[in-house]
mmCIF file of C-alpha atoms in Angstrom:
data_model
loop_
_atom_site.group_PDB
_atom_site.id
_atom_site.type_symbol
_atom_site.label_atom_id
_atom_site.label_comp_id
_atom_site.label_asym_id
_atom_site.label_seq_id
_atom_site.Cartn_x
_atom_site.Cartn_y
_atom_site.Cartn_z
ATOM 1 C CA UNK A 1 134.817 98.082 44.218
ATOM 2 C CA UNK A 2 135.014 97.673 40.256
ATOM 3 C CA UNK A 3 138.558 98.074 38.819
ATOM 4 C CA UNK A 4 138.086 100.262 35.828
ATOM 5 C CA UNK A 5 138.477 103.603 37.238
ATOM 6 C CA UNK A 6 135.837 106.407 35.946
ATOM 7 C CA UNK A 7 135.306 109.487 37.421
ATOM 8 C CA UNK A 8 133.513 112.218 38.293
ATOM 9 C CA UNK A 9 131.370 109.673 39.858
ATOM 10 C CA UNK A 10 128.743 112.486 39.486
ATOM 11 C CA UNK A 11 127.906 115.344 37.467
ATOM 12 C CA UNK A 12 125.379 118.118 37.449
ATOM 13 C CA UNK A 13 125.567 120.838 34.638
ATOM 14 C CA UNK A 14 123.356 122.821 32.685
ATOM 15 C CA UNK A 15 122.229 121.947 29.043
ATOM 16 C CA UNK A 16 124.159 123.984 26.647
ATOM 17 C CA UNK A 17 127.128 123.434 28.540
ATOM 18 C CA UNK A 18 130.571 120.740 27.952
ATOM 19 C CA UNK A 19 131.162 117.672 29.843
ATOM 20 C CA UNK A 20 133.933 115.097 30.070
ATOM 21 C CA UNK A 21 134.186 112.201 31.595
ATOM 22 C CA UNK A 22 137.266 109.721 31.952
ATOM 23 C CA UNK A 23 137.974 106.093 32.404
ATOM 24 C CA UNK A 24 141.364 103.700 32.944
ATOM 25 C CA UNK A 25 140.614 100.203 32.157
ATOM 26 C CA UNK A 26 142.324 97.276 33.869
ATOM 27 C CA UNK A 27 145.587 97.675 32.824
ATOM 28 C CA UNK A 28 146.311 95.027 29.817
ATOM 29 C CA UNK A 29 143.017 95.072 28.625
ATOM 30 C CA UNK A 30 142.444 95.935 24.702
ATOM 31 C CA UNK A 31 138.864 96.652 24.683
ATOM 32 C CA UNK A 32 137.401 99.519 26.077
ATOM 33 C CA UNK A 33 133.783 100.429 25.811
ATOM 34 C CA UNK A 34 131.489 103.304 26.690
ATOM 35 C CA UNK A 35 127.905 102.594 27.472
ATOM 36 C CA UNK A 36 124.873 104.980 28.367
ATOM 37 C CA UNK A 37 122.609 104.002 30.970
ATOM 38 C CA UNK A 38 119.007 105.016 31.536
ATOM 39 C CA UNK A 39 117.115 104.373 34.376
ATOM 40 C CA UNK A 40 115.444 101.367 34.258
ATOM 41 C CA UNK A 41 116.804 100.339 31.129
ATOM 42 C CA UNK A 42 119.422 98.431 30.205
ATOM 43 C CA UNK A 43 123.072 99.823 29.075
ATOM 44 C CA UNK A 44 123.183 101.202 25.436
ATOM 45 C CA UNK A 45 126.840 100.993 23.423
ATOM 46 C CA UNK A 46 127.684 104.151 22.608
ATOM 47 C CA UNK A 47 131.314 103.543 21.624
ATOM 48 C CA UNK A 48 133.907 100.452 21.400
ATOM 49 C CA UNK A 49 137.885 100.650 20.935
ATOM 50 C CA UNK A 50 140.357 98.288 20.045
ATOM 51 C CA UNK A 51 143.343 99.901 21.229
ATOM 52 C CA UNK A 52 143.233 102.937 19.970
ATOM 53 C CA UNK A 53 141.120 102.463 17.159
ATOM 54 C CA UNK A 54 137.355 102.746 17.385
ATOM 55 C CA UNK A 55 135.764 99.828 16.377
ATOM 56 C CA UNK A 56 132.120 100.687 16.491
ATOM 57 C CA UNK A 57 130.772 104.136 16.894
ATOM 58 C CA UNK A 58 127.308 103.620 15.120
ATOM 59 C CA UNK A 59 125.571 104.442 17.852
ATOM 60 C CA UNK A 60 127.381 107.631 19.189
ATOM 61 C CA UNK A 61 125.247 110.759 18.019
ATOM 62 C CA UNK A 62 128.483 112.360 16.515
ATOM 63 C CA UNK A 63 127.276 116.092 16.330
ATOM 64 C CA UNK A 64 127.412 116.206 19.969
ATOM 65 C CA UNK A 65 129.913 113.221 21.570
ATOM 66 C CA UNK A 66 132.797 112.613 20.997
ATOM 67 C CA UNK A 67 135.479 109.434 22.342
ATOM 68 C CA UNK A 68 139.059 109.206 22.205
ATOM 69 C CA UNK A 69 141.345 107.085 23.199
ATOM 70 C CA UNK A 70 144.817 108.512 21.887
ATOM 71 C CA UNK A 71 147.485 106.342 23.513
ATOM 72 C CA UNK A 72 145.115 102.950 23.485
ATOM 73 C CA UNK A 73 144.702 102.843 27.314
ATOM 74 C CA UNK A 74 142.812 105.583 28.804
ATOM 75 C CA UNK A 75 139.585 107.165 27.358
ATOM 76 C CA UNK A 76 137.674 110.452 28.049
ATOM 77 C CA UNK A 77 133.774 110.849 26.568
ATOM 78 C CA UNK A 78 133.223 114.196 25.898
ATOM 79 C CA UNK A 79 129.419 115.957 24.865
ATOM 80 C CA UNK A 80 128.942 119.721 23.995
ATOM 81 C CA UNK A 81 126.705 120.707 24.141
ATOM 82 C CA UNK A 82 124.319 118.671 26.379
ATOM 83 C CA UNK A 83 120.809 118.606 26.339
ATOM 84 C CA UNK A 84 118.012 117.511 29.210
ATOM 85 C CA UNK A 85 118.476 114.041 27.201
ATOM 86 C CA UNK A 86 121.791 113.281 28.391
ATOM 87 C CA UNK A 87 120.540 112.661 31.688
ATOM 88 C CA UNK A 88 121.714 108.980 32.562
ATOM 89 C CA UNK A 89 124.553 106.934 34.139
ATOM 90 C CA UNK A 90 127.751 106.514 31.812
ATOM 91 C CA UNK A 91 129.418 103.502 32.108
ATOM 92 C CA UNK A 92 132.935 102.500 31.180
ATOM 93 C CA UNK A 93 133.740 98.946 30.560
ATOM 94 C CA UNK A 94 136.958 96.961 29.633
ATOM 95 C CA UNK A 95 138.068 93.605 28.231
ATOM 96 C CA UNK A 96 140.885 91.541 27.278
ATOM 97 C CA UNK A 97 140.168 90.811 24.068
ATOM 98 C CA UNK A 98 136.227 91.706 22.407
ATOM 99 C CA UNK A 99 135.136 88.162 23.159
ATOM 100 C CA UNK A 100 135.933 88.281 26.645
ATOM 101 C CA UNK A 101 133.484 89.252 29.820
ATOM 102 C CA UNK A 102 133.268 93.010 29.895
ATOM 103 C CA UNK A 103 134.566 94.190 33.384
ATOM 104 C CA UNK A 104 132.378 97.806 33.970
ATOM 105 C CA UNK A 105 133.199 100.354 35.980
ATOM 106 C CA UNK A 106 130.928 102.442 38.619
ATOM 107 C CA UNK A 107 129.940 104.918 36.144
ATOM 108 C CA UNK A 108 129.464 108.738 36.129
ATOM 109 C CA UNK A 109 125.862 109.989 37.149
ATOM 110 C CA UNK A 110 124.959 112.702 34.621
ATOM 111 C CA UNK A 111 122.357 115.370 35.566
ATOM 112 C CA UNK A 112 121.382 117.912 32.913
ATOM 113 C CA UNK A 113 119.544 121.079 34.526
ATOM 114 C CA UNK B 1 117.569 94.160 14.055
ATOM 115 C CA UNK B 2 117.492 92.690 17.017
ATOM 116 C CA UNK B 3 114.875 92.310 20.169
ATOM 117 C CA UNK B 4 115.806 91.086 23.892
ATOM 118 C CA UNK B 5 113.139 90.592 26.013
ATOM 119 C CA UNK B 6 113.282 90.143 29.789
ATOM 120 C CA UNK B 7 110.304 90.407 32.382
ATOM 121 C CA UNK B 8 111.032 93.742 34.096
ATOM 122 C CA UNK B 9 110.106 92.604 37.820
ATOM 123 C CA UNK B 10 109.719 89.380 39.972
ATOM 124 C CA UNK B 11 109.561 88.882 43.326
ATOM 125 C CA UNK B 12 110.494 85.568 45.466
ATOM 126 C CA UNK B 13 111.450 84.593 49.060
ATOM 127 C CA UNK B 14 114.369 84.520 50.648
ATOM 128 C CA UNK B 15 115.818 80.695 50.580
ATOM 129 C CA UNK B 16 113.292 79.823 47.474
ATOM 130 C CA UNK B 17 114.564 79.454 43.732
ATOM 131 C CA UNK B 18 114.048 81.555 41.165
ATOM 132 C CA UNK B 19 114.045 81.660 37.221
ATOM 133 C CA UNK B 20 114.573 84.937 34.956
ATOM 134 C CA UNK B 21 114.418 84.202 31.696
ATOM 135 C CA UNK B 22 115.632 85.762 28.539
ATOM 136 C CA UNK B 23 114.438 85.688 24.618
ATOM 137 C CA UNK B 24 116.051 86.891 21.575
ATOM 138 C CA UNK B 25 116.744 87.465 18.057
ATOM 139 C CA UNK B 26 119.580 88.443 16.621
ATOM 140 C CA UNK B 27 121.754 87.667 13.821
ATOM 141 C CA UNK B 28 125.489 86.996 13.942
ATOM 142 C CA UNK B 29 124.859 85.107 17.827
ATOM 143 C CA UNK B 30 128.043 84.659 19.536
ATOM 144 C CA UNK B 31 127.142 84.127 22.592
ATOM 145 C CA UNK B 32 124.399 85.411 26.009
ATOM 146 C CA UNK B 33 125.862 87.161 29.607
ATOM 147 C CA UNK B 34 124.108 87.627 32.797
ATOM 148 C CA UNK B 35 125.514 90.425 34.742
ATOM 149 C CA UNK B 36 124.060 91.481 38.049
ATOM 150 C CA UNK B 37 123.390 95.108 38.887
ATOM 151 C CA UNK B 38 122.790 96.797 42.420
ATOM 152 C CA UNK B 39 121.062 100.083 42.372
ATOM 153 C CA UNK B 40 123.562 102.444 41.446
ATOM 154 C CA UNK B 41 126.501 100.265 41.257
ATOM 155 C CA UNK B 42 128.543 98.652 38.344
ATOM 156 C CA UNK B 43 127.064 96.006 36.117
ATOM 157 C CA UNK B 44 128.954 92.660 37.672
ATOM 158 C CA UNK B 45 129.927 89.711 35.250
ATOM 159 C CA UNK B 46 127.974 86.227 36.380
ATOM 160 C CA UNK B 47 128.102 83.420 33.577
ATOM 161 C CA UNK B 48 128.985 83.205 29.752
ATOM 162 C CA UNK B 49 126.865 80.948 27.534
ATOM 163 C CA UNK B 50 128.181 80.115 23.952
ATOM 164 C CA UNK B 51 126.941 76.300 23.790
ATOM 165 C CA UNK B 52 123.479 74.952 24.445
ATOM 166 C CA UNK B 53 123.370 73.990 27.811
ATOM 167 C CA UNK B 54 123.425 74.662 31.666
ATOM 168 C CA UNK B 55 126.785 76.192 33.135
ATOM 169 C CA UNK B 56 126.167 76.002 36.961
ATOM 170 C CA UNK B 57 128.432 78.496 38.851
ATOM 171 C CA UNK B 58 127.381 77.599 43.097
ATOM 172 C CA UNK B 59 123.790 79.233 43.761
ATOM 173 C CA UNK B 60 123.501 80.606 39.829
ATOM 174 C CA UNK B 61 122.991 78.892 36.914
ATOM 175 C CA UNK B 62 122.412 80.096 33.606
ATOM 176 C CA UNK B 63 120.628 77.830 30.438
ATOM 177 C CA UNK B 64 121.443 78.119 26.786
ATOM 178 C CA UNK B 65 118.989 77.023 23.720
ATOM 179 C CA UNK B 66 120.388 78.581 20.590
ATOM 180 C CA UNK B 67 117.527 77.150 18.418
ATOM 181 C CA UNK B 68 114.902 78.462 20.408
ATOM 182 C CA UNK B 69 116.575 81.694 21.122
ATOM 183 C CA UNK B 70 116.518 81.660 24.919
ATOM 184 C CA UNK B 71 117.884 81.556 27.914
ATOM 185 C CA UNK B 72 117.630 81.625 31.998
ATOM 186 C CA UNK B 73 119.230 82.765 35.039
ATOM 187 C CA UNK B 74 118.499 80.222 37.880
ATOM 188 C CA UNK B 75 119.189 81.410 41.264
ATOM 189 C CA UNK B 76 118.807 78.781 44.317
ATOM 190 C CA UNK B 77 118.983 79.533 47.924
ATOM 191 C CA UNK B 78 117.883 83.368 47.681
ATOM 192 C CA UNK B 79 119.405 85.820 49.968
ATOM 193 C CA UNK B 80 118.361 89.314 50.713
ATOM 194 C CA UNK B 81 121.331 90.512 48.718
ATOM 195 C CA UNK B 82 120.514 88.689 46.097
ATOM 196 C CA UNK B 83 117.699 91.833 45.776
ATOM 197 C CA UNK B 84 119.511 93.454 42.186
ATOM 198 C CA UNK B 85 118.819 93.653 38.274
ATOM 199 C CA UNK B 86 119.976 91.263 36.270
ATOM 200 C CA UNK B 87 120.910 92.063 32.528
ATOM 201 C CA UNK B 88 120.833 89.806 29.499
ATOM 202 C CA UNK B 89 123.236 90.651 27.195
ATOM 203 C CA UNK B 90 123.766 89.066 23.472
ATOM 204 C CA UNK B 91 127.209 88.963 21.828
ATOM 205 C CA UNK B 92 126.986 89.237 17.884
ATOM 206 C CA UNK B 93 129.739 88.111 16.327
ATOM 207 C CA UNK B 94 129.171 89.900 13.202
ATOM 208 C CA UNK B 95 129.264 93.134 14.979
ATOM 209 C CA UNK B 96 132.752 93.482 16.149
ATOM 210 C CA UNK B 97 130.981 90.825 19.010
ATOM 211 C CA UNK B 98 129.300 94.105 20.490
ATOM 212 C CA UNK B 99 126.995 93.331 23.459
ATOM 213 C CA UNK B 100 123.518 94.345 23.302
ATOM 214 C CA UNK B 101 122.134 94.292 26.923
ATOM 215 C CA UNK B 102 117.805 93.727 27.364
ATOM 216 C CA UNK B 103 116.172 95.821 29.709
ATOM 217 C CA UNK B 104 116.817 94.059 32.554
ATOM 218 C CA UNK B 105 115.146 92.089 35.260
ATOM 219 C CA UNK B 106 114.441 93.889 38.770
ATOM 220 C CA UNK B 107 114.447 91.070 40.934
ATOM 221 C CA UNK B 108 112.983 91.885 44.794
ATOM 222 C CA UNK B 109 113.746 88.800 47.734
ATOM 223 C CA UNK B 110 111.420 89.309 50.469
ATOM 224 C CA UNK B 111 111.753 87.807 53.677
#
């Protein structure tokens, strides 16, 4: 079992509507990433943080997500409100340092109705 | 921009080798990861190539050619669990070394 802690594991929730999900990285690791997952497809960044400071959000669509990381160790992904789109696996991932392998987590299933 | 191209299937038999390679091009490269993925399960780390060469890790091995942009996953002895995805992923190094992951490679080990 992966070591990065995310949960839900699964979500189902109607478009319009808020969702959040959290992850804890392996403890002592700096760099904490969230990824979006399609099926089929490989993982898409979404958001990196060193710390607590977000290194790269260029990819996050900012009117509706939204990543924190307040005290530089857990995170929590949050998108209001969701759309049929949003349907994918979100996956949490941690390093030591940003030039270190990532370590992922099992991700959240998200199901848009 | 950058472009990562992977084959999206192959099939092989269990206890035969296997080869999934791995183009790019990118700017800032700073490195290539393989990770393995199992339907519905995490994205596991497998081997990190910065240098041009082979890094040989038991049954996987994974190549390196900067110049021509490329790369491979070997895999000897195939096993049935060996039945996963397997994701390229390019560091860029002039991008906070973000990872951009190709679409992956479903690889299917008959018996």
């Amino acid at each position: 079992e992966a070591e990065v802690a995310q949960s839900p594991r699964y979500k189902i929730t109607e478009k319009s509507q808020a969702v959040a999900f959290w992850c804890d990285p392996i403890s002592g690791h700096a760099t904490l990433y969230w990824y979006r997952q399609i099926l089929g497809q490989g993982p898409e960044l979404l958001v990196q943080f060193q710390d607590e400071s977000v290194v790269d959000d260029s990819q996050l669509p900012k009117d509706r997500f939204s990543a924190e990381r307040l005290k530089g160790v857990d995170s929590t992904l949050k998108i209001q409100p969701a759309e049929l789109g949003d349907s994918a696996m979100y996956l949490c991932a941690s390093s030591v340092r940003d030039n270190q392998p990532q370590h992922f987590g099992d991700g959240t299933r998200l199901s848009i109705l | 921009g950058q472009n990562i191209d992977q084959p999206t299937e192959m099939t092989a038999t269990e206890g035969a080798i296997v080869q999934i390679n791995c183009t790019y091009q990118t700017s800032g490269f700073n490195g290539l990861f393989w990770y393995q993925q199992h339907a519905g399960e995490a994205p596991t780390f497998l081997s990190y190539n910065v240098l041009d060469g082979l890094e040989e890790k038991g049954r996987f091995s994974s190549f390196l050619s900067r110049s021509k942009g490329y790369s491979y996953l070997l895999l000897k002895e195939l096993q049935m669990k060996d039945s996963a995805s397997y994701l390229c992923a390019v560091k860029r190094g002039n991008a906070g070394n973000m990872l951009t992951f190709g679409g992956g490679t479903r690889l299917m080990v008959k018996p």
